[in-house]
PDB file of C-alpha atoms in Angstrom:
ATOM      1  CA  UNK A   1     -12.496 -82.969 -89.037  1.00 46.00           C
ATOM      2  CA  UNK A   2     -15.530 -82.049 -87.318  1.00 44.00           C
ATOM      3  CA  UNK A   3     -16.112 -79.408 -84.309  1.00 41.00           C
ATOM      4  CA  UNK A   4     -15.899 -82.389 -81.710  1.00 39.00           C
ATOM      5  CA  UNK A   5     -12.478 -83.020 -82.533  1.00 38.00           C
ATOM      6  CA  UNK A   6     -11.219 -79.669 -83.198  1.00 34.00           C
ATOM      7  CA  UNK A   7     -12.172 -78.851 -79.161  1.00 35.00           C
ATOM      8  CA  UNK A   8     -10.584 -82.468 -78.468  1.00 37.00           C
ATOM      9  CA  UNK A   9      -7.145 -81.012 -80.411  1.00 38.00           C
ATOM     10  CA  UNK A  10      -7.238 -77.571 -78.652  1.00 36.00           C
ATOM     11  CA  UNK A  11      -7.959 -78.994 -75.008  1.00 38.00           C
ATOM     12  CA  UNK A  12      -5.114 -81.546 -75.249  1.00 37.00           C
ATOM     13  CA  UNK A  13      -2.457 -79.109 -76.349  1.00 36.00           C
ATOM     14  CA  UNK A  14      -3.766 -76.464 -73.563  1.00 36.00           C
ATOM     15  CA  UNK A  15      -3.575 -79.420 -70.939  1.00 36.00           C
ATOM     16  CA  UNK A  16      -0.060 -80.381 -72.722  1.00 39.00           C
ATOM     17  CA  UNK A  17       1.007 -76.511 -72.259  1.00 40.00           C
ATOM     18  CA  UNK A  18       0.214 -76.607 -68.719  1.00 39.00           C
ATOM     19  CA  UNK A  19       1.294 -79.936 -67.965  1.00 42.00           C
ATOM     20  CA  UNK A  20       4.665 -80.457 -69.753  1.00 45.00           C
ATOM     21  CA  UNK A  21       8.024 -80.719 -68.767  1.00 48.00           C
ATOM     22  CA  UNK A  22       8.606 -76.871 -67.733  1.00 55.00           C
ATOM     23  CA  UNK A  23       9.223 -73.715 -68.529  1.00 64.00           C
ATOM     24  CA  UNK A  24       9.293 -73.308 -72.803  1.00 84.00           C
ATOM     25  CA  UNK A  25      13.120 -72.360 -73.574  1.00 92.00           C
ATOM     26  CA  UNK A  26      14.914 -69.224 -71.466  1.00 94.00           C
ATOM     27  CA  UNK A  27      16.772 -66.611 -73.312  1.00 95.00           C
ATOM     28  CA  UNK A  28      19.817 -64.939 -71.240  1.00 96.00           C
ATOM     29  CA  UNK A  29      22.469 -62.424 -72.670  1.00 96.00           C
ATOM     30  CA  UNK A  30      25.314 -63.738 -70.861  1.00 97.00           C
ATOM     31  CA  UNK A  31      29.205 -61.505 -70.441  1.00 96.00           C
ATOM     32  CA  UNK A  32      31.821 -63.978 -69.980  1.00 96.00           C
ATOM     33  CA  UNK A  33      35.232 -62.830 -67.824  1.00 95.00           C
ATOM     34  CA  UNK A  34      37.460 -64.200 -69.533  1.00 92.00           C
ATOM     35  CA  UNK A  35      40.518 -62.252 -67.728  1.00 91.00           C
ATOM     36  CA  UNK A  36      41.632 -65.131 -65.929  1.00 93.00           C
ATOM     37  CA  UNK A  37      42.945 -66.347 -69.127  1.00 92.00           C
ATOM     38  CA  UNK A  38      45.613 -63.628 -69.379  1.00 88.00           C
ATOM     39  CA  UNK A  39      46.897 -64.807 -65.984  1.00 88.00           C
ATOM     40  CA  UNK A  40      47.776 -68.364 -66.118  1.00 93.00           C
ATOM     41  CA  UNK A  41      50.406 -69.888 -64.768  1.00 94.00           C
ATOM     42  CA  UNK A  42      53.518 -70.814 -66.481  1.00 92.00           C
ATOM     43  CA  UNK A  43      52.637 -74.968 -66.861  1.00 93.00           C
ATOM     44  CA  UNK A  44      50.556 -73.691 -69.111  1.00 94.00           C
ATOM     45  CA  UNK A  45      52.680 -72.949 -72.273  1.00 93.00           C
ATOM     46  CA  UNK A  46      55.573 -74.628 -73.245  1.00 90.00           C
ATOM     47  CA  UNK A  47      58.698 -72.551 -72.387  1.00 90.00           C
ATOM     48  CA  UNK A  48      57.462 -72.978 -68.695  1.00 90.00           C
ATOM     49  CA  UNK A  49      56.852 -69.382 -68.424  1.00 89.00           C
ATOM     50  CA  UNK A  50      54.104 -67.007 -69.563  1.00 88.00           C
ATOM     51  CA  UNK A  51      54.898 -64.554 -72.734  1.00 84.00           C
ATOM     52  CA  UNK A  52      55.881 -61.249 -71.522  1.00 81.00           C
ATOM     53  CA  UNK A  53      53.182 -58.677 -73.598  1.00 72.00           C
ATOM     54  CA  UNK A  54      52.124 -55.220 -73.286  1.00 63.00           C
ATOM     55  CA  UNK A  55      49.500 -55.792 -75.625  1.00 67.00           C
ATOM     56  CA  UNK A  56      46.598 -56.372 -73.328  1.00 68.00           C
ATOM     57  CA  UNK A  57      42.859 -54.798 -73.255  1.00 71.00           C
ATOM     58  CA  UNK A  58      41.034 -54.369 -69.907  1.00 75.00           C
ATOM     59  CA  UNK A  59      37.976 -53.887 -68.683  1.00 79.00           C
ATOM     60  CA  UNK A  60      35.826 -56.323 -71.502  1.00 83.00           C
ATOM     61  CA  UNK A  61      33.708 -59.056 -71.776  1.00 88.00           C
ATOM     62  CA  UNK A  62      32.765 -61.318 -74.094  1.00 91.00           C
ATOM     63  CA  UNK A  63      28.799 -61.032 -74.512  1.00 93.00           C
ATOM     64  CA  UNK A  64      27.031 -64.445 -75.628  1.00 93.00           C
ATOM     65  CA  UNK A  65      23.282 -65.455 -75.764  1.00 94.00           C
ATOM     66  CA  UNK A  66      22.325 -68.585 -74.395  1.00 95.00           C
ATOM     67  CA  UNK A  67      19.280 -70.837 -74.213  1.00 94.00           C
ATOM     68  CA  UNK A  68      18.482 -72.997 -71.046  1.00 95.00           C
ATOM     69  CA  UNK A  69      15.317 -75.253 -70.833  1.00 93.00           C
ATOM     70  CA  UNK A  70      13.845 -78.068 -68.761  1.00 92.00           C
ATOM     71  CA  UNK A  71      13.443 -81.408 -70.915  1.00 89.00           C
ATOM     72  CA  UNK A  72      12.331 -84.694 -69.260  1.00 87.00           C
ATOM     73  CA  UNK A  73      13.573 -86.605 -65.950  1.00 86.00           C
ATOM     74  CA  UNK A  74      14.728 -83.763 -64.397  1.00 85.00           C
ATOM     75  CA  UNK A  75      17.116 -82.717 -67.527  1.00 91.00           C
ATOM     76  CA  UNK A  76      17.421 -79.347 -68.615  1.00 93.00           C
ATOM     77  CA  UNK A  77      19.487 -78.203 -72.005  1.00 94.00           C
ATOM     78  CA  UNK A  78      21.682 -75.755 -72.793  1.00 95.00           C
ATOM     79  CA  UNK A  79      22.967 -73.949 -76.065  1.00 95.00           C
ATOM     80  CA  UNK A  80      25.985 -71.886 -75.899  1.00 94.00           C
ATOM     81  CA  UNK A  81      26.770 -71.845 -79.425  1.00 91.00           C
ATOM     82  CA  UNK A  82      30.523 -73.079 -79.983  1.00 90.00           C
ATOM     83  CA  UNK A  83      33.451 -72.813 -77.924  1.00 91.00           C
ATOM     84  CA  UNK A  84      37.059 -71.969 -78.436  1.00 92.00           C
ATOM     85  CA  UNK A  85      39.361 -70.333 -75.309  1.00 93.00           C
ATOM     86  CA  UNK A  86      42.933 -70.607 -75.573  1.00 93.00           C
ATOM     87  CA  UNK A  87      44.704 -72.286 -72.299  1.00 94.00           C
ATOM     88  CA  UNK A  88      48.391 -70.655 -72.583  1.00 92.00           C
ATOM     89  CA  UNK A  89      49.652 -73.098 -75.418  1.00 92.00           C
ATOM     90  CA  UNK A  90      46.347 -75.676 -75.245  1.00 92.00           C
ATOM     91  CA  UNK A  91      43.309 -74.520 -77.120  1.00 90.00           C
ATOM     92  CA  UNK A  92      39.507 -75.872 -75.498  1.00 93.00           C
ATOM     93  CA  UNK A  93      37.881 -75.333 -79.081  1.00 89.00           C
ATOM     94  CA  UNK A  94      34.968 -77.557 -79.217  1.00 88.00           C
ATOM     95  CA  UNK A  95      31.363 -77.518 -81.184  1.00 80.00           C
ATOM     96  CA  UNK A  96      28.338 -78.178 -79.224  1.00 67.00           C
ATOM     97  CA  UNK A  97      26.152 -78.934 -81.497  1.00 70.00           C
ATOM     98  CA  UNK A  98      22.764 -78.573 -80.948  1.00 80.00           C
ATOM     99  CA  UNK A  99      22.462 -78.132 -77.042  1.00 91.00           C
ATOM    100  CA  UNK A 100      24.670 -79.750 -74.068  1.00 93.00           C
ATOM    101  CA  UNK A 101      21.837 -81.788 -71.746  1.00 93.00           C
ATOM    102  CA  UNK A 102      22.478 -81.380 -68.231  1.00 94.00           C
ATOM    103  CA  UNK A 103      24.296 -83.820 -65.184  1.00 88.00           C
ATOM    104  CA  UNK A 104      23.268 -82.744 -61.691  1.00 77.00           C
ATOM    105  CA  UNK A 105      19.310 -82.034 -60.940  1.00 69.00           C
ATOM    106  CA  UNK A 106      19.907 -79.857 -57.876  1.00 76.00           C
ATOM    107  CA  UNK A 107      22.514 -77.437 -59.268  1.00 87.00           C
ATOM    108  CA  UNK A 108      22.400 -77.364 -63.336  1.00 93.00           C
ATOM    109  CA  UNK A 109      25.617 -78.239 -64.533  1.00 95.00           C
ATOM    110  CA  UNK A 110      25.897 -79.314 -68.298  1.00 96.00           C
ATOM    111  CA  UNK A 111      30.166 -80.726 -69.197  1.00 94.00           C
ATOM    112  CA  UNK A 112      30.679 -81.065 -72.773  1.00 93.00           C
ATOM    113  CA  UNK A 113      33.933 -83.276 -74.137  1.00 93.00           C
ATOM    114  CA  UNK A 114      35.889 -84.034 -76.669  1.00 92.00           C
ATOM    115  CA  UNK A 115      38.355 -86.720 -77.236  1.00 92.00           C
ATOM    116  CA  UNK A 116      40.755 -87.007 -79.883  1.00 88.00           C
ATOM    117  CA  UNK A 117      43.485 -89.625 -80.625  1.00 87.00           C
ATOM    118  CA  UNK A 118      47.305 -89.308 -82.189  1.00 79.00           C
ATOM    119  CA  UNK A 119      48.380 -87.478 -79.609  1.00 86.00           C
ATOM    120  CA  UNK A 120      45.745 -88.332 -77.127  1.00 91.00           C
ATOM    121  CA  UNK A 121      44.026 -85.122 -76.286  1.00 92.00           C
ATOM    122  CA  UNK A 122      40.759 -84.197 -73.744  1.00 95.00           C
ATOM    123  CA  UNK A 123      38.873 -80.732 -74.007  1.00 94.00           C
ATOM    124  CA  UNK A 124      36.520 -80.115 -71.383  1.00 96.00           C
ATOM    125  CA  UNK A 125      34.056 -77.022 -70.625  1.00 95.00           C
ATOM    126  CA  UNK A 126      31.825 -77.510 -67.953  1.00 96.00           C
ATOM    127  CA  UNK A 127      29.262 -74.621 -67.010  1.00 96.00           C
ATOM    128  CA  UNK A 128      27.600 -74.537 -63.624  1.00 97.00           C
ATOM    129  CA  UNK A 129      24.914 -72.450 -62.399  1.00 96.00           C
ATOM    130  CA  UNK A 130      24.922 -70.927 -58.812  1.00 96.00           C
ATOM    131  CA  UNK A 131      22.039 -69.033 -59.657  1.00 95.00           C
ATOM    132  CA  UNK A 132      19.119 -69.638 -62.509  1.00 94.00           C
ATOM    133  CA  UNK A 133      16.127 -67.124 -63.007  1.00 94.00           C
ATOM    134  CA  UNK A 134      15.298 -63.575 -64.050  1.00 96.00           C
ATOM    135  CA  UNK A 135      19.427 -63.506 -63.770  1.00 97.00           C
ATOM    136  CA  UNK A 136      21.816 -66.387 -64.060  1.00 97.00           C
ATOM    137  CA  UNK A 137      25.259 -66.324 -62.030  1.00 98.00           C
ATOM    138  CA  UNK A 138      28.164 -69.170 -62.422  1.00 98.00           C
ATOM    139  CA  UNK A 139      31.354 -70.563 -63.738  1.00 98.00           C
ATOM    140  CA  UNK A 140      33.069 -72.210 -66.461  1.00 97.00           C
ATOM    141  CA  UNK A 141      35.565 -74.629 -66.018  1.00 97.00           C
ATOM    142  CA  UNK A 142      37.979 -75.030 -68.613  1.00 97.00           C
ATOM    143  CA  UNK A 143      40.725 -77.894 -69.368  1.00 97.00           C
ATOM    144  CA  UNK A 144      42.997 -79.084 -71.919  1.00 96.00           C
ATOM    145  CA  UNK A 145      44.999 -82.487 -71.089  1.00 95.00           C
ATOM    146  CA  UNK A 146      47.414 -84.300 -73.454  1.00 93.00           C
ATOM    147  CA  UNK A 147      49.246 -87.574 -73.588  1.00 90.00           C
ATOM    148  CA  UNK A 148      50.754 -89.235 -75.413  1.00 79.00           C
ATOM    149  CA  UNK A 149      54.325 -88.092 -76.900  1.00 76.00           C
ATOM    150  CA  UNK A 150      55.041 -85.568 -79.742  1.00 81.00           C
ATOM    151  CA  UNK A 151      52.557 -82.819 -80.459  1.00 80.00           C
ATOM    152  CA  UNK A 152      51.292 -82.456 -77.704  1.00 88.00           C
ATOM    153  CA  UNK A 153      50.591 -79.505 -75.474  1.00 88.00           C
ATOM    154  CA  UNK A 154      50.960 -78.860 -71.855  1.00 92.00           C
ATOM    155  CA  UNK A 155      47.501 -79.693 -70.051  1.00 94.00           C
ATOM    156  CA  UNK A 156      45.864 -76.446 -68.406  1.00 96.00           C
ATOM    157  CA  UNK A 157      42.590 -75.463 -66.774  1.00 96.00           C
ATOM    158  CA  UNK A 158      41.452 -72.074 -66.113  1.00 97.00           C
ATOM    159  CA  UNK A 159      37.660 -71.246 -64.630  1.00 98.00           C
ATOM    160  CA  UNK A 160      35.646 -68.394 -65.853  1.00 97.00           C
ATOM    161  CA  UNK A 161      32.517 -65.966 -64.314  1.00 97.00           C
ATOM    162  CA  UNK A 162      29.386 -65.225 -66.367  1.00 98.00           C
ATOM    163  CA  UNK A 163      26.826 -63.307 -65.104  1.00 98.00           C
ATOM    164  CA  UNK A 164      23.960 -62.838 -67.632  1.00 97.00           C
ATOM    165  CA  UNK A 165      19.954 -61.556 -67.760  1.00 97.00           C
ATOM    166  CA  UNK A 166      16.853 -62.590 -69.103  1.00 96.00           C
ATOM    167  CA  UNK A 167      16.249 -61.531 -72.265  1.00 94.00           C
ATOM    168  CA  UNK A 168      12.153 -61.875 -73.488  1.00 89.00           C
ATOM    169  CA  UNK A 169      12.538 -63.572 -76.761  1.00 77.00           C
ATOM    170  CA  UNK A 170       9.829 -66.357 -78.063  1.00 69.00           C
ATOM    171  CA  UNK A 171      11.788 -69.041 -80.133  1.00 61.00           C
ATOM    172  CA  UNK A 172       9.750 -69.056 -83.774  1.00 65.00           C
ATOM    173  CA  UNK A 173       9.276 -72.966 -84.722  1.00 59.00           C
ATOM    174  CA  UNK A 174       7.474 -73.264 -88.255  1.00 59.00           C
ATOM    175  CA  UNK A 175       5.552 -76.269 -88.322  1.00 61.00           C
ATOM    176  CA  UNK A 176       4.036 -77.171 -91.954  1.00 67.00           C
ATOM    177  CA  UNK A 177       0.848 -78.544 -92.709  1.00 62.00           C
ATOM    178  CA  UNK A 178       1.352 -81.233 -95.013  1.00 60.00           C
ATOM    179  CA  UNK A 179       0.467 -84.939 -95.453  1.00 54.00           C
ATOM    180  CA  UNK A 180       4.470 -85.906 -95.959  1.00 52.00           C
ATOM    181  CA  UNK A 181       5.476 -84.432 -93.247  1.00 44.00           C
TER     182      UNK A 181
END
């Protein structure tokens, strides 16, 4: 490789930089409210009535870190990590995987679902942002529906507040020289 195309490389992946498809990946420290869950109504559980407790801790958050970045045609991505909330006697446990891609441009909003069969069951979280930049501010929405006969649970929803900061982080991606790869 000679000088010529070494500048060629460099100026194409400065142009790239400055040209791509937004900001390089956002890390945010997010706290979760997740008191609303201790107050659901009785449809939620199976008895038709909330279990009485006096075992209850107030005051807490849960404290996740997220990463949020534009992709292509207006998309933006989102890793949360997994997820698993009880609904009364319903459970919203689902694995995200790598990242959840967004579904509305103007206000992000990224719904990820999973469908299982024998009973027929539907777990749904869907996080929307009311506010995205050196802070974010939204909601999770959270629902659990079953059909479908024995073994199933009584379908709930339940929507959470996050609130969560900016964190300055640079994502390390190794990329190896090699002829193979």
């Amino acid at each position: 490789m000679n000088m010529r195309s070494t500048l060629y490389a460099v100026a194409a992946v400065l142009v790239g930089g400055l040209m791509g498809c937004g900001e390089q990946p956002r890390f945010y420290r997010v706290s979760i409210d997740r008191s609303p869950l201790g107050n659901l109504p009785g449809t939620c559980y199976s008895s038709g009535t909330p279990p009485a407790t006096d075992d209850r801790t107030v005051n807490v958050v849960d404290v996740s870190q997220w990463v949020l970045w534009d992709g292509v045609e207006d998309r933006q991505y989102l890793e949360v990590g997994d997820i698993d909330y009880r609904l009364g006697d319903a459970r919203v446990q689902l694995t995200s995987g790598d990242a959840i891609v967004s579904t509305e441009a103007d206000k992000p909003t990224f719904t990820i679902e999973r469908t299982q069969t024998g009973p027929n069951r539907t777990s749904r979280a869907t996080y929307t942002f009311d506010k995205v930049g050196e802070t974010v501010e939204g909601s999770i929405a959270l629902s659990s529906t079953c059909s479908g006969g024995t073994g199933c649970t009584p379908n709930c929803e339940a929507s959470l507040r996050f609130v969560g900061r900016r964190v300055n982080a640079d994502q390390l991606v190794v990329v190896p020289n090699g002829a193979s790869n």
